[in-house]
mmCIF file of C-alpha atoms and ligand atoms in Angstrom:
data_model
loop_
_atom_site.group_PDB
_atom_site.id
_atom_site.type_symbol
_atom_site.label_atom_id
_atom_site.label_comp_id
_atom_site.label_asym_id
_atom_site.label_seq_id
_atom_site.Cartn_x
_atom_site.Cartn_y
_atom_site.Cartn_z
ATOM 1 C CA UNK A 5 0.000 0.000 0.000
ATOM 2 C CA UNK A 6 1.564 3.671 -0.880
ATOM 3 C CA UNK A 7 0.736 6.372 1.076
ATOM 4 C CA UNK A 8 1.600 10.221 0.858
ATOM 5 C CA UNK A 9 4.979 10.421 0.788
ATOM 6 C CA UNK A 10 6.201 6.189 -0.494
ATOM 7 C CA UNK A 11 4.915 5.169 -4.118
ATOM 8 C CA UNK A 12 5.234 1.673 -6.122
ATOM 9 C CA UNK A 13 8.723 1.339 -7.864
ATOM 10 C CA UNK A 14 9.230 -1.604 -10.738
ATOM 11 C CA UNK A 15 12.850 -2.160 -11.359
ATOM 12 C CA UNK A 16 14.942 -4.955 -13.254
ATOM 13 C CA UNK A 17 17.952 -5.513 -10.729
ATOM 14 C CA UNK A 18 20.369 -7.908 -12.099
ATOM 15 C CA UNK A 19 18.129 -8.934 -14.939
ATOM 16 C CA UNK A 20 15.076 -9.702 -12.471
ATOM 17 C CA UNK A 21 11.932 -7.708 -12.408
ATOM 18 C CA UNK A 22 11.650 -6.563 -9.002
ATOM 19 C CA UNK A 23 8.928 -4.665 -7.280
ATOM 20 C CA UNK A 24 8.711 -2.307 -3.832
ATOM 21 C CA UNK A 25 7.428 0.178 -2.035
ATOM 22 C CA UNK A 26 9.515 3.216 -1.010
ATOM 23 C CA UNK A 27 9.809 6.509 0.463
ATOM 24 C CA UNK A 28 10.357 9.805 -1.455
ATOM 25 C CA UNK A 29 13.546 10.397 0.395
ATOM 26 C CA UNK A 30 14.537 6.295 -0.199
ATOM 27 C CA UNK A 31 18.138 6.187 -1.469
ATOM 28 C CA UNK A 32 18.940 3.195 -4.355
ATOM 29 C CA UNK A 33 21.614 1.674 -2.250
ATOM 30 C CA UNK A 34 19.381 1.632 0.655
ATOM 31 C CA UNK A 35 16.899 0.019 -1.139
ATOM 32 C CA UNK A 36 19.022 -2.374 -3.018
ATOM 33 C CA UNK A 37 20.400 -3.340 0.255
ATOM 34 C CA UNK A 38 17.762 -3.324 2.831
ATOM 35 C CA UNK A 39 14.670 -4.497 0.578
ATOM 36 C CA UNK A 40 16.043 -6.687 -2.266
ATOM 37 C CA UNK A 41 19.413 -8.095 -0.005
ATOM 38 C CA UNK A 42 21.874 -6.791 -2.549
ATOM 39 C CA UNK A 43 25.088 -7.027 -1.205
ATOM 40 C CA UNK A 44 27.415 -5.799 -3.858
ATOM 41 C CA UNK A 45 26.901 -1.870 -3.647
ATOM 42 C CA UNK A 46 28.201 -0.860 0.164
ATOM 43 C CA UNK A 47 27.281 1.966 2.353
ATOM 44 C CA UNK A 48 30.971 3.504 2.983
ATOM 45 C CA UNK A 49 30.352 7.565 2.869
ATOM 46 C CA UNK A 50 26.496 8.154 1.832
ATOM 47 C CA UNK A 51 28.210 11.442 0.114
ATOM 48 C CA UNK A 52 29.086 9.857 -3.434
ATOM 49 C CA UNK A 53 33.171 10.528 -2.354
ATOM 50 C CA UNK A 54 33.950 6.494 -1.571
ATOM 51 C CA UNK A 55 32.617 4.770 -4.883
ATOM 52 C CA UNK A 56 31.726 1.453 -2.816
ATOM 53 C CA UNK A 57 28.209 1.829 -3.691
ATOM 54 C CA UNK A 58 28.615 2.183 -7.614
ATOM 55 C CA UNK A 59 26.022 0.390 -9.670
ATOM 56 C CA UNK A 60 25.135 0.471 -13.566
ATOM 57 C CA UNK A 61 22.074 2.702 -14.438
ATOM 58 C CA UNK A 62 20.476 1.737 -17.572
ATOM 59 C CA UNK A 63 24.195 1.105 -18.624
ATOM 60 C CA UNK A 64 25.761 4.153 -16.837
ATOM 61 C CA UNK A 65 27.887 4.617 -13.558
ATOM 62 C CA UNK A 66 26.353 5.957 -10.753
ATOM 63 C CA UNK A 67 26.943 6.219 -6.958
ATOM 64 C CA UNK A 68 24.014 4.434 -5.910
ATOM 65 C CA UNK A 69 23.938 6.677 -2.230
ATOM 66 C CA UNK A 70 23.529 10.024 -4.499
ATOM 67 C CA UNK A 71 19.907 8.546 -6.676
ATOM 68 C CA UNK A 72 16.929 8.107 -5.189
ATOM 69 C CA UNK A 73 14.907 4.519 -5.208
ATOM 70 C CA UNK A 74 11.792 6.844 -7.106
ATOM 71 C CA UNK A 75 14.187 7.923 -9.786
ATOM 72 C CA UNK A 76 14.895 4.475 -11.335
ATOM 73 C CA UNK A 77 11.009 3.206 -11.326
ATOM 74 C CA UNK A 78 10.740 1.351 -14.975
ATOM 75 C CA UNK A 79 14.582 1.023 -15.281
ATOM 76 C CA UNK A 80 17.455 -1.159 -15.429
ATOM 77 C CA UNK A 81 19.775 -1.851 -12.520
ATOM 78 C CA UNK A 82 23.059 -4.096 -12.245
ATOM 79 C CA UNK A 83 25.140 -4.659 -9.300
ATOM 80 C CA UNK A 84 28.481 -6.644 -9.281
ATOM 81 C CA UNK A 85 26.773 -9.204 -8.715
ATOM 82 C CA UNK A 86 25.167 -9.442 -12.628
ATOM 83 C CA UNK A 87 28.992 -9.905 -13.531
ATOM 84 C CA UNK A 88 29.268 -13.197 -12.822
ATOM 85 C CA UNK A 89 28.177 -15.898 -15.318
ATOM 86 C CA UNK A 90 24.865 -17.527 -14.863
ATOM 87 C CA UNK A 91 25.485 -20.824 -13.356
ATOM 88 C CA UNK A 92 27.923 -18.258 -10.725
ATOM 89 C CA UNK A 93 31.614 -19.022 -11.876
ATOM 90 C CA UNK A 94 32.977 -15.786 -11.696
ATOM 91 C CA UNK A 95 34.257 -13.288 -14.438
ATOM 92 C CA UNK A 96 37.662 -13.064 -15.746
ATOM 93 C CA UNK A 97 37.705 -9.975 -14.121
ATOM 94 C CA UNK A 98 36.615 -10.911 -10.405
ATOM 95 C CA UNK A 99 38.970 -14.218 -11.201
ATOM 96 C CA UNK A 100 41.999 -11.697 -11.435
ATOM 97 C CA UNK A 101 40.728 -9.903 -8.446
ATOM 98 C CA UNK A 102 40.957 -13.301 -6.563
ATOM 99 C CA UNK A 103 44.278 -14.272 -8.209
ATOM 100 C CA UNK A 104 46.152 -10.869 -7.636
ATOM 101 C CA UNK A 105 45.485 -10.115 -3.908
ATOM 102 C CA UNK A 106 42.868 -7.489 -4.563
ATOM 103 C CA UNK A 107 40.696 -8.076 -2.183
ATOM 104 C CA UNK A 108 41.819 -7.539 1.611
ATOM 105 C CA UNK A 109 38.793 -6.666 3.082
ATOM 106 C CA UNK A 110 36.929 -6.504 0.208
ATOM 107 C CA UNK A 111 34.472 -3.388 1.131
ATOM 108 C CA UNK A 112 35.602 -1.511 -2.005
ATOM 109 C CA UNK A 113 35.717 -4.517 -4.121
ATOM 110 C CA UNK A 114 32.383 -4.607 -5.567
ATOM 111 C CA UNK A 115 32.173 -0.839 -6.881
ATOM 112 C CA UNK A 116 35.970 -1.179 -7.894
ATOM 113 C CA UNK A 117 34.655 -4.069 -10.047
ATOM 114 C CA UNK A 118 32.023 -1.974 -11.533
ATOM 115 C CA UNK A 119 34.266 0.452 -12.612
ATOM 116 C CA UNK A 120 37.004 -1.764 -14.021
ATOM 117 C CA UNK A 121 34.407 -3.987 -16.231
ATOM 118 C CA UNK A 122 33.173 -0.505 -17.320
ATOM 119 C CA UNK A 123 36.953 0.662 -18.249
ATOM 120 C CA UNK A 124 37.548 -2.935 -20.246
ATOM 121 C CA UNK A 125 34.423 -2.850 -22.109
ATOM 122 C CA UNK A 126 34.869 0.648 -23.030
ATOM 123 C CA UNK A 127 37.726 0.137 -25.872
ATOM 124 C CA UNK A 128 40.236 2.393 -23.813
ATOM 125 C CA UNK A 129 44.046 1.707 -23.641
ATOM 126 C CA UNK A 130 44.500 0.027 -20.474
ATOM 127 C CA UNK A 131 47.498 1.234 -18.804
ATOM 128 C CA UNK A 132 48.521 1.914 -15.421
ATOM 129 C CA UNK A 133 47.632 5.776 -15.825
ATOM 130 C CA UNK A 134 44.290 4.704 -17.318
ATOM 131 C CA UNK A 135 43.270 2.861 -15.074
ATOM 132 C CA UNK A 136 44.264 4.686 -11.801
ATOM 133 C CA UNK A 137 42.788 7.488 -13.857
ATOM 134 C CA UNK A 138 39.456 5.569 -13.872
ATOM 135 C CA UNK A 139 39.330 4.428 -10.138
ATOM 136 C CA UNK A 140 39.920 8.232 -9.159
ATOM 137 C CA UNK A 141 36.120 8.185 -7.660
ATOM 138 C CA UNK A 142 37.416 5.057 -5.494
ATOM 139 C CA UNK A 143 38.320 4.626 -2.213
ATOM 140 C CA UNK A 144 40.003 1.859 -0.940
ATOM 141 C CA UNK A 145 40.175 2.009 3.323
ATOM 142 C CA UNK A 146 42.664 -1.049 2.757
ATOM 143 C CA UNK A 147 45.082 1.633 0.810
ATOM 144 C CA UNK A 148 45.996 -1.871 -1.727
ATOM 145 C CA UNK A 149 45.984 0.230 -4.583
ATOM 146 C CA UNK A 150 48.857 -1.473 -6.206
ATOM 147 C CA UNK A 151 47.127 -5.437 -6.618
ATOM 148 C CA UNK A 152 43.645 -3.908 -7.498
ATOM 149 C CA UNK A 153 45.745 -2.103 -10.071
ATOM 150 C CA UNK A 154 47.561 -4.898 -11.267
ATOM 151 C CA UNK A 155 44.319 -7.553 -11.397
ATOM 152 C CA UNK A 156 42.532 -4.818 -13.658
ATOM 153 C CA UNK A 157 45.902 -4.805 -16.179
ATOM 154 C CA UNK A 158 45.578 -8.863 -15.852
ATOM 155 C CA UNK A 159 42.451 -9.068 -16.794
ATOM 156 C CA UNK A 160 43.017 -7.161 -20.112
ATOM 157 C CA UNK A 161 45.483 -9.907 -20.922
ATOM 158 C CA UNK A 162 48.767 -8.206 -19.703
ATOM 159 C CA UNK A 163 51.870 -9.329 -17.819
ATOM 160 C CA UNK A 164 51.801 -7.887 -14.511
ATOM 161 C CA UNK A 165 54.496 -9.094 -11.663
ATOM 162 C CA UNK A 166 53.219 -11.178 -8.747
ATOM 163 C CA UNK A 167 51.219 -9.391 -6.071
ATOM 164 C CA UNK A 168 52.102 -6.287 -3.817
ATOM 165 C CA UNK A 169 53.299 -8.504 -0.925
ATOM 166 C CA UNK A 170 53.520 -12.036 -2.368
ATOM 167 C CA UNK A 171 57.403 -11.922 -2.915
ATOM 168 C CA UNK A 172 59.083 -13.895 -0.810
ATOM 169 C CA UNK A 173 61.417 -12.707 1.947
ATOM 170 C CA UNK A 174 64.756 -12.823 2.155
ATOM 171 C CA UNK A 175 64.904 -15.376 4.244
ATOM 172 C CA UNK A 176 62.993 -17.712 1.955
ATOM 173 C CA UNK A 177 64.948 -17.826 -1.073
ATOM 174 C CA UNK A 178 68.377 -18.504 0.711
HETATM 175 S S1 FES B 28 28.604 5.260 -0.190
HETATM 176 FE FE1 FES B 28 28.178 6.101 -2.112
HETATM 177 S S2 FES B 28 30.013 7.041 -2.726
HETATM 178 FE FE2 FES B 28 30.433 6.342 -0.722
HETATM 179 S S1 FES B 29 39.860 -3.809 0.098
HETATM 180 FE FE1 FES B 29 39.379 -2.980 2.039
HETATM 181 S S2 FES B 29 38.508 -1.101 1.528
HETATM 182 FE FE2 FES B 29 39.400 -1.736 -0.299
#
C-alpha cells in the first residue's frame, strides 16, 4: 500500500523484475540493500566521495547513495553481482581480483569491479595511468591500490608481476 509520501517502484535488478514500495527520500543503495538483499553496492560515505556503492544505471555509472529509489522506477539496474556468469563461476575480471590479492577486506571490491568492467568494455588503452585514472572516484580504506591495479591490467590480458606482498622474503629464497 503507498501512502503520501512512499509510491510503487518496478525495477529490473540484475536482470530480475523486481517490485517495492519506497519513500520519497529512499536512497537506491538503501533500497538495493535493505529491501532486495543486494550485497554488492556498500554503504561507505552516503556522500558519493567512496565509490563502494557504484552500480550500472540503464548502462551508466552511478553512486548508488547520491539517486533516489523513485528515480529508477521502470529502469534497469546491475550490481556486481550481474557480472558473474549464470550458473555463478565468476568473471575473468573478479577471477583476477581473486588471483592478484585485490581483495583484503573486500568493502571496495564490488564498486571497484564496476568500474574496471566498465573501463575494459569501453575500448580504452588500459594502462597503469588509465586505469588509476578511472578508479579516481574510489576509495580503498585497505590503501591496496597497487594489486587492485595490477588484477585490472591482468584481466586485459597483460603481464603484470606477482602481487604487492607475495614476494618472498629474504629469508625464503636462501
Ligand atoms: S557510499 Fe556512495 S560514494 Fe560512498
Ligand atoms: S579492500 Fe578494504 S577497503 Fe578496499
Amino acid at each position: 500500500m503507498t501512502t503520501n509520501d512512499t509510491r510503487e517502484i518496478t525495477v529490473t535488478v540484475d536482470g530480475r523484475r523486481e517490485t517495492g514500495v519506497v519513500s520519497d527520500r529512499t536512497l537506491l543503495v538503501h533500497w538495493l540493500r535493505d529491501a532486495l538483499d543486494k550485497r554488492g553496492p556498500k554503504i561507505g560515505c552516503d556522500t558519493g566521495n567512496c565509490g563502494a556503492c557504484t552500480v550500472r544505471w540503464n548502462g551508466t555509472l552511478v553512486k548508488s547513495c547520491m539517486v533516489l529509489a523513485v528515480q529508477v522506477d521502470g529502469d534497469e539496474i546491475e550490481t556486481a553481482a550481474s557480472l558473474a556468469e549464470e550458473d555463478g563461476t565468476l568473471s575473468r575480471l573478479q577471477q583476477c581480483f581473486a588471483d592478484h590479492h585485490a581483495l583484503q577486506c573486500g568493502y571496495c571490491t564490488s564498486g571497484m569491479l564496476m568500474t574496471a568492467a566498465d573501463l575494459l568494455a569501453s575500448g580504452e588503452e588500459i594502462t597503469e595511468h588509465s586505469v588509476r585514472r578511472a578508479l579516481k572516484g574510489h576509495v580503498c580504506r585497505c590503501t591496496g591500490y597497487h594489486n587492485i591495479v595490477k588484477a585490472i591490467r591482468a584481466a586485459a590480458g597483460q603481464e603484470v608481476p606477482p602481487p604487492h606482498g607475495s614476494e618472498p622474503r629474504e629469508a625464503e629464497v636462501r
